[in-house]
Amino acid sequence: MSSTQTTMPNPACKGKTSTVRASEFAKSTFNPIRSIVDSMKLNPHPDKHMIALSIGDPTIFGNLKPHETIIEAIQKSISSMLYNGYAPTPGYKDARQAVADYYTISEAPVTSEDVILCSGCSHALDLCISAIASRGQNILMPRPGFSIYRTLATGYGVNTKPYNLLPERGWEADLVHMESQIDKNTAAIVVNNPSNPCGSVYDKTHLLDILALAERHSLPIIADEIYDFFVFKGETFYPLATLSKNVPILTCSGLTKRFLVPGWRMGWILIHDRNNSFDPEIRPGLQALSQRIIGSNTLVQGALPEILTKTPTSFFDDTIAQVQENATIAFEQLQLSAGLHPVKPKGAMYLMVGIEMERFPEFATEFQFVESLVSEQSVFCLPGKCFEYPDYFRIVLTVPKEQLLLALQRIMEFCDDHYVEQKRPTHSIVQVGGESVEIQHNIPNYRHSNSAVAKT
């Protein structure tokens, strides 16, 4: 370098104390659940062990385990020494074909070319949102709904617009509200069925109504079906794509929930094209985006054909039976609790509980209600704020039965301690024969008590 040349300083390296700036993508990526939980004052009662009804990992308590067939398949994949290298970014063809065979029915055939293997269902959702929506556009998402949709979208500069679910109708989508949220910038509708956090399972009629709405507005659907077929006895799960004649659908699912291996990070996208809507841009776009992480876990890919074909139906039935029993117990017990209104679930692993906040006046929000439940009873439930739905909390139904019964007892005791009866007038003035007459009320206040409920 000549004496006349100068070097430009690097702002990132200017002095030992200089700040390296984060990217806009990093700064705009935000997980509401993590942020809310981290901000809560959670101080469990020192004399009561903590019972976390908040964690959506079905394996966390150890009572629900993957079937031995699943474990044997992954062991065989490892010992074969065939899956230690890189795979094609959408996944090995044999693994993709196994997924296609698993889901194919006459109404919605799937080939290996319609499957993209991903690092879990959240990665599948990430690819779908980033393939369909551009900065400044928006996607519709359910409220209450899982916060991952917003977390993924906002990082890309994609807005989210909520559509309401109706608790009095088993959490069906409010289709009038959904349609009112659509504008010229709407790129897609997210439909989560069965639902987290609601535990709802939509019937065929409601799903057809959603499809009709999407067709009227020429919108594709991102179907989050990670809880596919995880429905309680007497209920039926309808894959949305099997009902669609004209609406193109990207279905996201994986091994996480039904197969009880969330940490294995194996998800997939099923491309259900209609009228070649996805072929020109979305299909190659998904292929391109899959290259960002150079493919999903190859060892699990090697095990997929055996996992999907050899896991016995009895395994799924037994898992669902345990969760359904817990759902029934929780619903029936909480119905008897002062000031609480559970909404009966039909599938998945969750139950939403409404709180009559006016009966708990010392708490300004369900956020404070949940914090105090932890400090007094050592039971932690996720507040409705995590799902953009105030005055509710969510409980997880995958805990061991004995733990659930104890947690329910504590919740009911907490409500008994803080519930305030509705104040009734002690007298009233009525008109009798043109004269005002004072009537004294001697009927005692009624309180919805759970004192008759057997303590567990």
Short mmCIF file of N, CA and C in Angstrom, two decimals, residues 155-215:
data_model
loop_
_atom_site.label_atom_id
_atom_site.label_comp_id
_atom_site.label_asym_id
_atom_site.label_seq_id
_atom_site.Cartn_x
_atom_site.Cartn_y
_atom_site.Cartn_z
N GLY A 155 -40.70 -11.89 10.99
CA GLY A 155 -39.29 -11.83 10.59
C GLY A 155 -39.12 -11.52 9.12
N TYR A 156 -40.08 -11.92 8.31
CA TYR A 156 -40.03 -11.67 6.86
C TYR A 156 -40.74 -10.38 6.46
N GLY A 157 -41.20 -9.63 7.46
CA GLY A 157 -41.95 -8.41 7.13
C GLY A 157 -43.36 -8.69 6.67
N VAL A 158 -43.86 -9.88 6.98
CA VAL A 158 -45.23 -10.27 6.63
C VAL A 158 -46.12 -10.00 7.83
N ASN A 159 -47.22 -9.34 7.63
CA ASN A 159 -48.15 -9.03 8.71
C ASN A 159 -49.09 -10.21 8.98
N THR A 160 -49.60 -10.28 10.19
CA THR A 160 -50.61 -11.28 10.52
C THR A 160 -51.89 -10.58 10.93
N LYS A 161 -53.00 -11.12 10.47
CA LYS A 161 -54.32 -10.57 10.84
C LYS A 161 -55.13 -11.72 11.45
N PRO A 162 -55.59 -11.54 12.69
CA PRO A 162 -56.30 -12.64 13.35
C PRO A 162 -57.76 -12.72 12.91
N TYR A 163 -58.25 -13.95 12.83
CA TYR A 163 -59.70 -14.16 12.72
C TYR A 163 -60.15 -14.91 13.95
N ASN A 164 -61.32 -14.54 14.47
CA ASN A 164 -61.77 -15.05 15.75
C ASN A 164 -62.29 -16.48 15.66
N LEU A 165 -62.03 -17.24 16.72
CA LEU A 165 -62.66 -18.53 16.92
C LEU A 165 -63.73 -18.36 18.00
N LEU A 166 -64.79 -19.17 17.93
CA LEU A 166 -65.96 -18.97 18.78
C LEU A 166 -66.05 -20.08 19.82
N PRO A 167 -65.78 -19.76 21.10
CA PRO A 167 -65.83 -20.79 22.13
C PRO A 167 -67.21 -21.41 22.30
N GLU A 168 -68.24 -20.62 22.10
CA GLU A 168 -69.60 -21.15 22.25
C GLU A 168 -69.99 -22.11 21.13
N ARG A 169 -69.17 -22.17 20.08
CA ARG A 169 -69.40 -23.10 18.98
C ARG A 169 -68.25 -24.10 18.86
N GLY A 170 -67.66 -24.44 20.00
CA GLY A 170 -66.57 -25.40 19.99
C GLY A 170 -65.34 -24.89 19.26
N TRP A 171 -65.13 -23.57 19.28
CA TRP A 171 -63.99 -22.92 18.66
C TRP A 171 -64.01 -22.98 17.14
N GLU A 172 -65.18 -23.05 16.54
CA GLU A 172 -65.26 -22.89 15.09
C GLU A 172 -64.79 -21.49 14.71
N ALA A 173 -64.31 -21.35 13.48
CA ALA A 173 -63.90 -20.04 12.98
C ALA A 173 -65.13 -19.17 12.75
N ASP A 174 -65.02 -17.91 13.14
CA ASP A 174 -66.05 -16.92 12.82
C ASP A 174 -65.83 -16.52 11.36
N LEU A 175 -66.60 -17.12 10.47
CA LEU A 175 -66.35 -16.92 9.04
C LEU A 175 -66.66 -15.50 8.58
N VAL A 176 -67.61 -14.86 9.22
CA VAL A 176 -67.89 -13.46 8.89
C VAL A 176 -66.69 -12.60 9.23
N HIS A 177 -66.13 -12.83 10.40
CA HIS A 177 -64.95 -12.06 10.79
C HIS A 177 -63.75 -12.40 9.92
N MET A 178 -63.59 -13.69 9.61
CA MET A 178 -62.49 -14.09 8.73
C MET A 178 -62.56 -13.36 7.39
N GLU A 179 -63.73 -13.33 6.81
CA GLU A 179 -63.88 -12.69 5.50
C GLU A 179 -63.63 -11.19 5.59
N SER A 180 -64.02 -10.57 6.72
CA SER A 180 -63.81 -9.13 6.88
C SER A 180 -62.33 -8.77 6.99
N GLN A 181 -61.50 -9.74 7.34
CA GLN A 181 -60.07 -9.49 7.49
C GLN A 181 -59.30 -9.57 6.18
N ILE A 182 -59.92 -10.10 5.16
CA ILE A 182 -59.25 -10.25 3.87
C ILE A 182 -59.17 -8.91 3.15
N ASP A 183 -57.99 -8.58 2.63
CA ASP A 183 -57.85 -7.37 1.82
C ASP A 183 -56.94 -7.68 0.63
N LYS A 184 -56.59 -6.67 -0.12
CA LYS A 184 -55.82 -6.88 -1.35
C LYS A 184 -54.41 -7.39 -1.08
N ASN A 185 -53.95 -7.28 0.17
CA ASN A 185 -52.62 -7.75 0.51
C ASN A 185 -52.61 -9.13 1.17
N THR A 186 -53.77 -9.76 1.29
CA THR A 186 -53.82 -11.07 1.94
C THR A 186 -53.27 -12.14 1.00
N ALA A 187 -52.30 -12.91 1.49
CA ALA A 187 -51.63 -13.91 0.66
C ALA A 187 -52.13 -15.32 0.92
N ALA A 188 -52.62 -15.59 2.14
CA ALA A 188 -53.04 -16.95 2.48
C ALA A 188 -53.81 -16.94 3.79
N ILE A 189 -54.52 -18.04 4.03
CA ILE A 189 -55.23 -18.26 5.29
C ILE A 189 -54.59 -19.47 5.98
N VAL A 190 -54.25 -19.32 7.26
CA VAL A 190 -53.75 -20.44 8.06
C VAL A 190 -54.93 -21.07 8.79
N VAL A 191 -55.09 -22.38 8.63
CA VAL A 191 -56.14 -23.14 9.33
C VAL A 191 -55.46 -24.21 10.16
N ASN A 192 -55.70 -24.20 11.46
CA ASN A 192 -55.09 -25.16 12.38
C ASN A 192 -56.18 -26.12 12.89
N ASN A 193 -56.11 -27.36 12.44
CA ASN A 193 -57.12 -28.35 12.81
C ASN A 193 -56.48 -29.74 12.82
N PRO A 194 -56.61 -30.45 13.97
CA PRO A 194 -57.06 -30.06 15.31
C PRO A 194 -56.20 -28.92 15.88
N SER A 195 -56.79 -28.23 16.84
CA SER A 195 -56.24 -26.94 17.24
C SER A 195 -55.37 -26.98 18.49
N ASN A 196 -54.28 -26.25 18.43
CA ASN A 196 -53.54 -25.79 19.59
C ASN A 196 -53.73 -24.28 19.63
N PRO A 197 -54.38 -23.73 20.65
CA PRO A 197 -54.53 -24.24 22.01
C PRO A 197 -55.92 -24.81 22.35
N CYS A 198 -56.82 -24.89 21.40
CA CYS A 198 -58.23 -25.10 21.76
C CYS A 198 -58.64 -26.56 21.90
N GLY A 199 -57.94 -27.47 21.24
CA GLY A 199 -58.39 -28.85 21.26
C GLY A 199 -59.63 -29.10 20.43
N SER A 200 -59.94 -28.18 19.53
CA SER A 200 -61.13 -28.33 18.68
C SER A 200 -60.82 -29.21 17.48
N VAL A 201 -61.86 -29.84 16.95
CA VAL A 201 -61.76 -30.66 15.74
C VAL A 201 -62.95 -30.27 14.86
N TYR A 202 -62.67 -29.75 13.66
CA TYR A 202 -63.74 -29.23 12.81
C TYR A 202 -64.45 -30.35 12.07
N ASP A 203 -65.77 -30.20 11.95
CA ASP A 203 -66.52 -31.18 11.17
C ASP A 203 -66.42 -30.84 9.69
N LYS A 204 -66.90 -31.76 8.87
CA LYS A 204 -66.77 -31.60 7.42
C LYS A 204 -67.47 -30.34 6.92
N THR A 205 -68.66 -30.06 7.44
CA THR A 205 -69.43 -28.90 6.98
C THR A 205 -68.66 -27.61 7.20
N HIS A 206 -68.06 -27.47 8.39
CA HIS A 206 -67.33 -26.23 8.68
C HIS A 206 -66.10 -26.10 7.79
N LEU A 207 -65.40 -27.20 7.55
CA LEU A 207 -64.23 -27.16 6.68
C LEU A 207 -64.62 -26.79 5.25
N LEU A 208 -65.75 -27.30 4.78
CA LEU A 208 -66.23 -26.94 3.44
C LEU A 208 -66.58 -25.46 3.36
N ASP A 209 -67.10 -24.93 4.46
CA ASP A 209 -67.42 -23.49 4.49
C ASP A 209 -66.14 -22.66 4.41
N ILE A 210 -65.10 -23.10 5.10
CA ILE A 210 -63.82 -22.39 5.03
C ILE A 210 -63.26 -22.44 3.61
N LEU A 211 -63.34 -23.61 2.98
CA LEU A 211 -62.86 -23.75 1.61
C LEU A 211 -63.63 -22.86 0.65
N ALA A 212 -64.95 -22.77 0.84
CA ALA A 212 -65.77 -21.93 -0.03
C ALA A 212 -65.35 -20.47 0.10
N LEU A 213 -65.06 -20.04 1.32
CA LEU A 213 -64.62 -18.66 1.54
C LEU A 213 -63.28 -18.42 0.84
N ALA A 214 -62.34 -19.35 1.01
CA ALA A 214 -61.03 -19.19 0.37
C ALA A 214 -61.16 -19.16 -1.15
N GLU A 215 -62.06 -19.99 -1.69
CA GLU A 215 -62.25 -20.03 -3.14
C GLU A 215 -62.83 -18.73 -3.66
#
